[in-house]
Coordinates of C-alpha atoms (C1' of nucleotides) in Angstrom, one line a residue:
Chain A
X1 CA 0.9 -0.7 10.1
X2 CA 3.6 0.3 12.5
X3 CA 5.1 -2.2 14.8
X4 CA 5.6 0.7 17.0
X5 CA 1.9 0.5 17.7
X6 CA 1.1 -0.7 21.2
X7 CA -1.9 -2.5 19.9
X8 CA -2.9 -3.6 16.5
X9 CA -5.1 -0.9 15.0
X10 CA -7.5 -3.3 13.3
X11 CA -7.1 -6.2 15.5
X12 CA -8.5 -4.7 18.7
X13 CA -10.8 -1.9 17.4
X14 CA -13.9 -1.5 15.5
X15 CA -12.2 -0.2 12.4
X16 CA -10.9 -3.5 11.1
X17 CA -10.8 -2.7 7.4
X18 CA -12.3 -5.7 5.6
X19 CA -15.5 -5.2 7.4
X20 CA -16.0 -1.7 6.1
X21 CA -14.4 -2.0 2.8
X22 CA -16.2 -5.1 1.9
X23 CA -19.5 -3.5 0.8
X24 CA -18.0 -1.0 -1.7
X25 CA -14.7 -2.4 -2.7
X26 CA -15.1 -6.2 -2.6
X27 CA -15.6 -6.4 -6.3
X28 CA -12.5 -4.4 -6.8
X29 CA -10.2 -6.2 -4.4
X30 CA -8.5 -9.5 -4.8
X31 CA -6.4 -11.8 -2.8
X32 CA -2.7 -12.3 -3.5
X33 CA 0.5 -13.7 -2.1
X34 CA 4.2 -12.7 -2.1
X35 CA 7.2 -14.8 -1.4
X36 CA 9.9 -13.9 1.2
X37 CA 12.1 -11.1 -0.2
X38 CA 9.7 -10.2 -3.0
X39 CA 9.4 -6.4 -3.6
X40 CA 5.7 -5.4 -3.7
X41 CA 6.3 -1.8 -4.8
X42 CA 9.1 0.8 -5.1
X43 CA 9.3 4.4 -4.1
X44 CA 8.1 6.4 -7.1
X45 CA 5.8 3.7 -8.5
X46 CA 2.2 4.6 -9.3
X47 CA 0.2 4.1 -6.1
X48 CA -2.7 2.2 -7.5
X49 CA -3.2 -0.4 -4.8
X50 CA -3.6 -0.4 -1.1
X51 CA -2.4 -3.6 0.5
X52 CA -3.9 -5.2 3.5
X53 CA -1.7 -7.8 5.2
X54 CA -3.6 -11.0 6.0
X55 CA -0.7 -13.3 7.0
X56 CA 3.1 -12.8 7.3
X57 CA 5.1 -9.6 7.6
X58 CA 6.2 -6.9 5.2
X59 CA 8.7 -4.0 5.6
X60 CA 8.5 -0.5 4.2
X61 CA 11.8 1.4 3.8
X62 CA 13.5 4.3 2.2
X63 CA 17.0 4.5 0.9
X64 CA 19.6 7.3 0.9
X65 CA 21.6 8.0 -2.2
X66 CA 24.6 6.1 -0.8
X67 CA 22.7 3.0 0.3
X68 CA 21.9 3.8 3.9
X69 CA 18.5 2.5 4.6
X70 CA 15.8 3.3 7.1
X71 CA 13.0 0.9 7.7
X72 CA 9.8 2.8 8.3
X73 CA 7.5 0.1 9.5
X74 CA 6.9 -3.6 9.7
X75 CA 3.4 -4.5 8.5
X76 CA 1.7 -7.2 10.4
X77 CA -1.7 -8.9 9.8
X78 CA -4.4 -6.3 10.0
X79 CA -2.1 -3.5 8.8
X80 CA -2.4 -1.4 5.7
X81 CA 0.5 -0.4 3.5
X82 CA 0.5 1.8 0.4
X83 CA -1.6 4.8 1.3
X84 CA -0.4 7.8 -0.6
X85 CA -1.4 11.5 -0.6
X86 CA -0.4 11.9 -4.2
X87 CA -0.4 9.2 -6.8
X88 CA 3.0 7.7 -5.9
X89 CA 4.4 5.4 -3.3
X90 CA 7.0 7.2 -1.1
X91 CA 8.7 4.1 0.1
X92 CA 9.8 0.6 -0.9
X93 CA 7.8 -2.4 0.3
X94 CA 9.1 -5.9 0.5
X95 CA 7.9 -9.2 2.0
X96 CA 9.9 -10.2 5.1
X97 CA 8.5 -13.7 4.8
X98 CA 5.8 -15.4 2.7
X99 CA 2.7 -13.2 3.0
X100 CA -0.9 -13.3 2.1
X101 CA -2.5 -10.1 1.0
X102 CA -5.7 -8.5 0.1
X103 CA -5.2 -5.9 -2.6
X104 CA -7.6 -3.0 -2.8
X105 CA -7.9 -0.6 -5.7
X106 CA -7.3 2.9 -4.7
X107 CA -10.3 4.1 -6.7
X108 CA -12.6 1.7 -4.9
X109 CA -11.5 3.2 -1.6
X110 CA -12.1 6.7 -2.9
X111 CA -15.6 5.6 -4.0
X112 CA -16.2 4.3 -0.5
X113 CA -15.2 7.6 1.0
X114 CA -17.7 9.4 -1.0
X115 CA -20.6 7.1 -0.5
X116 CA -19.9 6.3 3.2
X117 CA -18.9 9.2 5.4
X118 CA -18.5 6.7 8.3
X119 CA -15.8 4.9 6.3
X120 CA -14.1 8.2 5.7
X121 CA -14.0 9.0 9.4
X122 CA -12.6 5.6 10.2
X123 CA -9.9 5.8 7.6
X124 CA -9.1 9.2 8.9
X125 CA -8.9 7.8 12.4
X126 CA -6.6 5.2 11.2
X127 CA -4.3 7.7 9.5
X128 CA -4.3 9.8 12.7
X129 CA -3.4 6.8 14.8
X130 CA -0.6 6.0 12.3
X131 CA 0.7 9.5 12.9
X132 CA 0.6 8.9 16.6
X133 CA 2.5 5.6 16.4
X134 CA 5.1 7.3 14.3
X135 CA 5.5 10.0 16.9
X136 CA 6.4 7.3 19.4
X137 CA 9.0 6.0 17.0
X138 CA 10.5 9.5 16.8
X139 CA 11.4 9.4 20.5
X140 CA 12.8 5.9 19.9
X141 CA 15.1 7.1 17.1
X142 CA 16.0 10.5 18.5
X143 CA 16.4 10.0 22.2
X144 CA 16.7 6.4 23.3
X145 CA 19.9 4.3 23.9
X146 CA 20.6 1.1 22.0
X147 CA 19.4 -1.0 24.9
X148 CA 16.2 1.0 25.3
X149 CA 15.6 0.7 21.5
X150 CA 16.0 -3.0 21.4
X151 CA 14.0 -3.6 24.6
X152 CA 11.2 -1.3 23.3
X153 CA 11.2 -3.1 20.0
X154 CA 10.9 -6.5 21.6
X155 CA 8.1 -5.2 23.9
X156 CA 6.1 -3.9 21.0
X157 CA 6.3 -7.3 19.3
X158 CA 5.4 -9.0 22.6
X159 CA 2.4 -6.8 23.0
X160 CA 1.3 -7.4 19.5
X161 CA 2.0 -11.0 18.7
X162 CA 3.4 -12.6 21.9
X163 CA 1.9 -15.9 23.1
X164 CA 2.1 -16.9 26.7
X165 CA 3.8 -20.3 27.2
X166 CA 4.3 -21.4 30.8
X167 CA 5.7 -18.4 32.5
X168 CA 7.2 -17.0 29.4
X169 CA 5.9 -14.9 26.5
X170 CA 7.1 -16.1 23.1
X171 CA 7.1 -14.8 19.5
X172 CA 8.8 -15.1 16.2
X173 CA 11.3 -12.5 15.0
X174 CA 10.7 -13.0 11.2
X175 CA 13.0 -10.1 10.1
X176 CA 16.8 -10.5 10.0
X177 CA 19.2 -8.5 12.2
X178 CA 19.9 -6.0 9.5
X179 CA 16.2 -5.2 9.3
X180 CA 16.0 -4.6 13.0
X181 CA 19.1 -2.4 12.8
X182 CA 17.7 -0.3 10.0
X183 CA 14.5 0.1 11.9
X184 CA 16.1 1.2 15.1
X185 CA 18.9 3.3 13.6
X186 CA 21.7 1.0 14.7
X187 CA 24.1 -1.6 13.2
X188 CA 23.7 -5.4 13.1
X189 CA 26.6 -5.8 15.5
X190 CA 24.9 -3.6 18.1
X191 CA 21.7 -5.5 17.7
X192 CA 23.5 -8.8 18.1
X193 CA 25.5 -7.6 21.1
X194 CA 22.4 -6.1 22.8
X195 CA 20.4 -9.3 22.3
X196 CA 23.3 -11.3 23.7
X197 CA 23.4 -9.0 26.7
X198 CA 19.6 -9.4 27.3
X199 CA 20.1 -13.2 27.1
X200 CA 23.0 -13.2 29.5
X201 CA 21.0 -11.1 32.0
X202 CA 18.2 -13.7 31.8
X203 CA 15.6 -11.3 30.5
X204 CA 15.1 -13.2 27.2
X205 CA 16.0 -16.6 25.7
X206 CA 16.9 -17.1 22.1
X207 CA 16.2 -20.8 21.3
X208 CA 16.6 -20.0 17.6
X209 CA 17.9 -17.0 15.8
X210 CA 14.4 -16.0 14.8
X211 CA 12.6 -16.9 18.0
X212 CA 12.3 -15.0 21.3
X213 CA 11.1 -16.1 24.7
X214 CA 10.7 -13.3 27.1
X215 CA 11.4 -14.6 30.7
X216 CA 11.2 -11.4 32.5
X217 CA 8.6 -9.0 31.1
X218 CA 8.8 -6.4 33.9
X219 CA 12.6 -6.4 33.5
X220 CA 12.3 -5.9 29.8
X221 CA 9.8 -3.1 30.4
X222 CA 12.2 -1.4 32.8
X223 CA 15.1 -1.6 30.4
X224 CA 12.9 -0.1 27.7
X225 CA 12.5 3.1 29.7
X226 CA 15.5 3.2 32.0
X227 CA 18.7 1.8 30.6
Chain B
X1 CA 2.6 20.8 10.1
X2 CA 6.0 19.3 9.8
X3 CA 8.9 21.5 9.1
X4 CA 10.2 18.4 7.4
X5 CA 7.8 19.1 4.6
X6 CA 9.5 20.4 1.5
X7 CA 6.5 22.5 0.7
X8 CA 3.7 23.9 2.9
X9 CA 0.8 21.6 2.5
X10 CA -1.9 24.3 2.6
X11 CA 0.2 27.1 1.2
X12 CA 0.8 25.6 -2.2
X13 CA -2.1 23.2 -2.7
X14 CA -5.8 23.3 -3.2
X15 CA -6.5 22.0 0.3
X16 CA -5.8 25.1 2.3
X17 CA -8.1 24.5 5.2
X18 CA -10.0 27.7 5.9
X19 CA -11.5 27.6 2.4
X20 CA -13.1 24.2 3.0
X21 CA -13.8 24.4 6.6
X22 CA -15.4 27.8 6.3
X23 CA -18.9 26.6 5.2
X24 CA -19.5 24.1 8.0
X25 CA -17.2 25.2 10.8
X26 CA -16.9 28.9 10.6
X27 CA -19.6 29.4 13.2
X28 CA -17.8 27.0 15.5
X29 CA -14.3 28.4 15.0
X30 CA -12.8 31.4 16.6
X31 CA -9.5 33.4 16.4
X32 CA -7.0 33.4 19.2
X33 CA -3.5 34.3 20.1
X34 CA -0.8 32.8 22.3
X35 CA 2.4 34.4 23.7
X36 CA 5.9 33.0 23.2
X37 CA 6.3 30.0 25.6
X38 CA 2.7 29.6 26.3
X39 CA 1.5 25.9 26.4
X40 CA -1.5 25.4 24.2
X41 CA -2.2 21.8 25.2
X42 CA -0.6 18.9 27.0
X43 CA -0.3 15.2 26.3
X44 CA -3.4 13.6 27.8
X45 CA -5.6 16.6 27.6
X46 CA -9.0 16.2 26.0
X47 CA -8.5 16.9 22.3
X48 CA -11.4 19.2 21.7
X49 CA -9.8 21.7 19.4
X50 CA -7.8 21.6 16.2
X51 CA -5.5 24.6 15.8
X52 CA -4.7 26.2 12.6
X53 CA -1.5 28.3 12.7
X54 CA -2.1 31.7 11.1
X55 CA 1.1 33.5 12.2
X56 CA 4.2 32.5 14.2
X57 CA 5.5 29.1 15.0
X58 CA 4.5 26.4 17.5
X59 CA 6.3 23.2 18.5
X60 CA 4.9 19.8 19.4
X61 CA 6.9 17.5 21.6
X62 CA 6.9 14.4 23.8
X63 CA 8.8 13.9 27.0
X64 CA 10.4 10.7 28.4
X65 CA 10.0 9.9 32.1
X66 CA 13.5 11.4 32.8
X67 CA 13.0 14.6 31.0
X68 CA 14.5 13.7 27.7
X69 CA 12.5 15.5 25.0
X70 CA 11.8 14.9 21.4
X71 CA 10.3 17.7 19.3
X72 CA 7.9 16.1 16.8
X73 CA 7.2 19.1 14.6
X74 CA 7.4 22.8 14.2
X75 CA 4.0 24.2 13.1
X76 CA 4.2 27.1 10.6
X77 CA 1.4 29.2 9.2
X78 CA -0.9 27.0 7.2
X79 CA -0.3 24.0 9.4
X80 CA -2.7 22.1 11.6
X81 CA -1.9 20.8 15.1
X82 CA -4.0 18.8 17.5
X83 CA -5.5 16.1 15.2
X84 CA -6.2 13.0 17.3
X85 CA -7.5 9.5 16.6
X86 CA -9.0 9.1 20.0
X87 CA -10.1 11.9 22.2
X88 CA -6.8 12.9 23.7
X89 CA -3.8 14.8 22.6
X90 CA -0.6 12.7 22.3
X91 CA 1.9 15.4 22.5
X92 CA 2.5 18.8 24.2
X93 CA 2.2 21.9 22.1
X94 CA 3.8 25.3 22.9
X95 CA 4.2 28.6 21.2
X96 CA 7.7 29.2 20.0
X97 CA 7.0 32.9 19.5
X98 CA 3.8 34.9 19.6
X99 CA 1.3 33.2 17.4
X100 CA -2.1 33.9 15.9
X101 CA -4.4 30.9 15.7
X102 CA -7.7 29.8 14.4
X103 CA -9.3 27.4 16.7
X104 CA -11.7 24.7 15.2
X105 CA -14.0 22.6 17.2
X106 CA -13.4 19.0 16.6
X107 CA -17.1 18.4 16.3
X108 CA -17.4 20.9 13.6
X109 CA -14.8 19.1 11.6
X110 CA -16.6 15.8 12.1
X111 CA -19.8 17.3 10.9
X112 CA -18.0 18.6 7.8
X113 CA -16.7 15.1 7.0
X114 CA -20.2 13.7 7.0
X115 CA -21.8 16.4 5.0
X116 CA -18.9 16.9 2.5
X117 CA -17.1 13.9 1.2
X118 CA -14.7 16.1 -0.7
X119 CA -13.6 17.6 2.6
X120 CA -13.1 14.2 4.0
X121 CA -10.9 13.2 1.1
X122 CA -8.8 16.3 1.5
X123 CA -8.4 15.9 5.2
X124 CA -7.3 12.3 4.5
X125 CA -4.9 13.6 1.9
X126 CA -3.5 16.0 4.4
X127 CA -3.0 13.2 7.0
X128 CA -1.4 10.9 4.4
X129 CA 1.0 13.7 3.4
X130 CA 1.8 14.2 7.1
X131 CA 2.7 10.5 7.3
X132 CA 5.0 11.0 4.3
X133 CA 6.7 14.0 5.8
X134 CA 7.3 12.1 9.0
X135 CA 8.8 9.3 7.1
X136 CA 11.4 11.7 5.7
X137 CA 12.2 12.7 9.3
X138 CA 12.7 9.0 10.2
X139 CA 15.7 8.9 7.8
X140 CA 16.9 12.1 9.3
X141 CA 16.8 10.8 12.9
X142 CA 17.9 7.3 12.2
X143 CA 20.5 7.5 9.5
X144 CA 22.0 11.0 9.0
X145 CA 25.1 12.6 10.6
X146 CA 25.0 15.8 12.6
X147 CA 26.1 17.9 9.7
X148 CA 23.5 16.3 7.4
X149 CA 20.8 16.8 10.0
X150 CA 21.5 20.5 10.5
X151 CA 22.0 21.2 6.8
X152 CA 18.7 19.4 6.0
X153 CA 16.9 21.3 8.6
X154 CA 18.1 24.6 7.3
X155 CA 17.2 23.6 3.8
X156 CA 13.7 22.8 4.8
X157 CA 13.2 26.2 6.4
X158 CA 14.8 27.8 3.4
X159 CA 12.4 26.1 1.1
X160 CA 9.4 26.9 3.2
X161 CA 10.1 30.5 4.5
X162 CA 13.3 31.6 2.8
X163 CA 13.3 35.1 1.2
X164 CA 15.8 35.9 -1.6
X165 CA 17.9 38.9 -0.7
X166 CA 20.7 39.9 -3.2
X167 CA 22.4 36.6 -3.9
X168 CA 21.5 35.1 -0.5
X169 CA 18.4 33.5 0.9
X170 CA 17.4 34.6 4.4
X171 CA 15.0 33.5 7.1
X172 CA 14.4 33.7 10.8
X173 CA 15.2 30.9 13.2
X174 CA 12.5 31.6 15.8
X175 CA 13.3 28.5 17.9
X176 CA 16.2 28.3 20.3
X177 CA 19.1 25.9 19.9
X178 CA 17.7 23.4 22.4
X179 CA 14.5 23.2 20.3
X180 CA 16.6 22.4 17.2
X181 CA 18.7 19.9 19.2
X182 CA 15.6 18.1 20.4
X183 CA 14.1 18.1 17.0
X184 CA 17.2 16.6 15.4
X185 CA 18.2 14.2 18.2
X186 CA 21.4 16.1 19.0
X187 CA 22.6 18.3 21.8
X188 CA 22.7 22.1 21.9
X189 CA 26.5 22.0 21.8
X190 CA 26.5 20.0 18.6
X191 CA 24.0 22.4 17.0
X192 CA 26.1 25.3 17.9
X193 CA 29.4 23.7 16.7
X194 CA 27.8 22.6 13.4
X195 CA 26.3 26.1 12.7
X196 CA 29.7 27.6 13.5
X197 CA 31.4 25.2 11.0
X198 CA 28.8 26.1 8.3
X199 CA 29.6 29.7 9.0
X200 CA 33.3 29.2 8.8
X201 CA 32.9 27.3 5.6
X202 CA 31.1 30.3 4.1
X203 CA 27.9 28.3 3.5
X204 CA 25.8 30.5 5.8
X205 CA 26.0 33.7 7.7
X206 CA 24.5 34.3 11.2
X207 CA 24.0 38.0 11.5
X208 CA 22.0 37.4 14.7
X209 CA 21.4 34.3 16.7
X210 CA 18.0 33.8 15.3
X211 CA 18.6 34.9 11.8
X212 CA 20.2 32.8 8.9
X213 CA 21.5 34.0 5.5
X214 CA 22.3 31.1 3.2
X215 CA 25.1 32.2 0.9
X216 CA 25.7 28.9 -0.9
X217 CA 22.5 27.0 -1.4
X218 CA 24.0 24.2 -3.6
X219 CA 26.7 23.8 -1.1
X220 CA 24.2 23.4 1.7
X221 CA 22.2 21.0 -0.4
X222 CA 25.3 18.9 -1.0
X223 CA 26.1 18.8 2.8
X224 CA 22.5 17.7 3.5
X225 CA 23.1 14.5 1.5
X226 CA 26.8 13.9 1.6
X227 CA 28.7 15.0 4.7
Chain C
dA1 C1' 26.2 52.0 32.9
dT2 C1' 25.9 47.9 36.1
dT3 C1' 24.1 43.8 37.4
dC4 C1' 21.8 39.6 36.6
dG5 C1' 20.0 35.8 34.1
dT6 C1' 19.5 33.3 30.0
dT7 C1' 21.2 31.5 25.8
dC8 C1' 24.9 30.6 23.0
dT9 C1' 29.7 29.4 22.1
dT10 C1' 34.0 27.1 22.7
dG11 C1' 37.3 23.8 24.7
dA12 C1' 38.7 19.4 27.1
dT13 C1' 37.5 14.9 27.9
dG14 C1' 34.7 10.7 27.9
dT15 C1' 31.7 7.1 26.0
dC16 C1' 28.5 4.7 23.3
dG17 C1' 27.9 2.7 19.3
dA18 C1' 30.3 2.2 14.6
dT19 C1' 33.8 0.1 12.1
dC20 C1' 37.0 -3.4 11.0
dA21 C1' 38.0 -8.1 11.2
dA22 C1' 37.8 -12.9 12.5
dC23 C1' 35.1 -16.6 13.4
dC24 C1' 30.9 -19.6 13.8
dA25 C1' 26.4 -22.0 12.7
dG26 C1' 23.1 -23.5 9.4
dA27 C1' 21.6 -24.3 4.9
dT28 C1' 22.5 -25.9 0.3
dC29 C1' 25.0 -28.0 -3.0
dC30 C1' 27.9 -31.6 -4.9
Chain D
dG1 C1' 31.3 -36.6 3.9
dG2 C1' 33.5 -31.8 2.3
dA3 C1' 32.9 -27.1 0.0
dT4 C1' 30.6 -22.9 -0.2
dC5 C1' 27.4 -19.3 1.0
dT6 C1' 24.7 -16.4 4.0
dG7 C1' 23.6 -14.5 8.3
dG8 C1' 24.9 -14.0 13.0
dT9 C1' 28.2 -13.5 16.8
dT10 C1' 32.2 -11.8 19.2
dG11 C1' 36.5 -9.1 19.8
dA12 C1' 39.6 -4.9 19.1
dT13 C1' 39.8 -0.4 17.9
dC14 C1' 38.1 4.1 16.4
dG15 C1' 35.5 8.2 16.0
dA16 C1' 31.3 11.1 16.2
dC17 C1' 28.8 13.1 19.3
dA18 C1' 27.8 13.6 24.4
dT19 C1' 29.2 15.4 28.6
dC20 C1' 31.5 18.5 31.6
dA21 C1' 33.1 23.0 32.3
dA22 C1' 34.2 27.8 31.5
dG23 C1' 33.3 32.0 29.2
dA24 C1' 31.0 35.3 26.0
dA25 C1' 27.0 37.7 24.1
dC26 C1' 22.7 39.5 24.6
dG27 C1' 18.6 41.4 26.8
dA28 C1' 16.0 43.0 30.8
dA29 C1' 15.8 45.2 35.1
dT30 C1' 17.6 48.6 38.1

DNA sequence: ATTCGTTCTTGATGTCGATCAACCAGATCC
DNA sequence: GGATCTGGTTGATCGACATCAAGAACGAAT
């Protein structure tokens, strides 16, 4: 679920959810879509569904009383959003672009846990790895400079959805600058300036506002830990 | 496990671990102690044990290549540290003061999960609530000012371990200023200055360096969200 | 009590990123 | 085409917190 993940949890491991949930929850799950900008759930809503992202990207966020926003995660295909320890969602969730979803009933998951201890262990493993990814993001928010934050963010996307083209690695940046800013604890101006700086230094190209070509991966990696 | 938690997970809920683990893991768990400053485990070590804090406080942290540190959590009595999704710890863990622990073998927990679906559900609930607490801390690190951070931190400790005395609420601050700084993404100087400011404003008293008396709880609460 | 070492506090100065403000590029509409 | 709107860029200035530096408070050892 967290873009901060170095690898997609479900994509590259044996715990890809559909496979395990299928048996018990298929009859209780359904497919759905959401248009760009659509709010899937709000903080405080009854947490009845667990959403599995099939296509597109969603963002989860929390608001402060005065409107300040922190984006908690970007959900990419293979990710889960909407897990709750009580019966309420603790964040908002919106579609960043058009998304395709698989919607699982919470109760069906609970049933699976009881009938299949293996499933429980894997869900637990998923949760623990979420915790781990979030811990990485703690360092990001608490101790990294603006350049390091942006470089780290681009690297995470590169590792997760980058496609090699010639000698470059390319990917879309579906979220707007203010989403990135609220994810990294910065302002849109700082995001813009930092991206410009990376472009001027020849580390990346920005053919379109929402498209990134990384020309110098080692350079970007160095900036992520050093600048 | 996270001081960011408004209430102790195990303290106030039905999922206090010893009760549930007892049956299956008692024979595999043992009691232990660690002195102030002792390192319980390092990032990268084999994650064989899950530690339950019985007395005292521990800190988990991650280091950046150049020594910058982020404290991920302070573990108070009732908390668990050392859960891992693979077989390795992903943070360091040290005793902030002398601590008493109960040490559970990872394998015993796994066995319990298989034999007791209820246990699995509760452990999962615990993990999900960890995620939730961490999300709160994201806002803290990404979007709050120094004053808001310190006030929020003190409030969390107050809610968790505060003892009413006369018209004040009192608690120990077992960690040093640099621990607080690395937890909140600030410097020791800023922590010190902010505490001094709170003292000068009559919100708190600092009878000793590691002791806090909160004189004006609503005032502190206001600062946590407003300043 | 004296010394030493560590941690904390306080002050002076610096800097990174925020804020304020103007402009620009696309998209949509007529 | 021009008008308008939204999101992104760029520049000038400001301020919150970091950094650098000196001292104070406290405990431990002698």
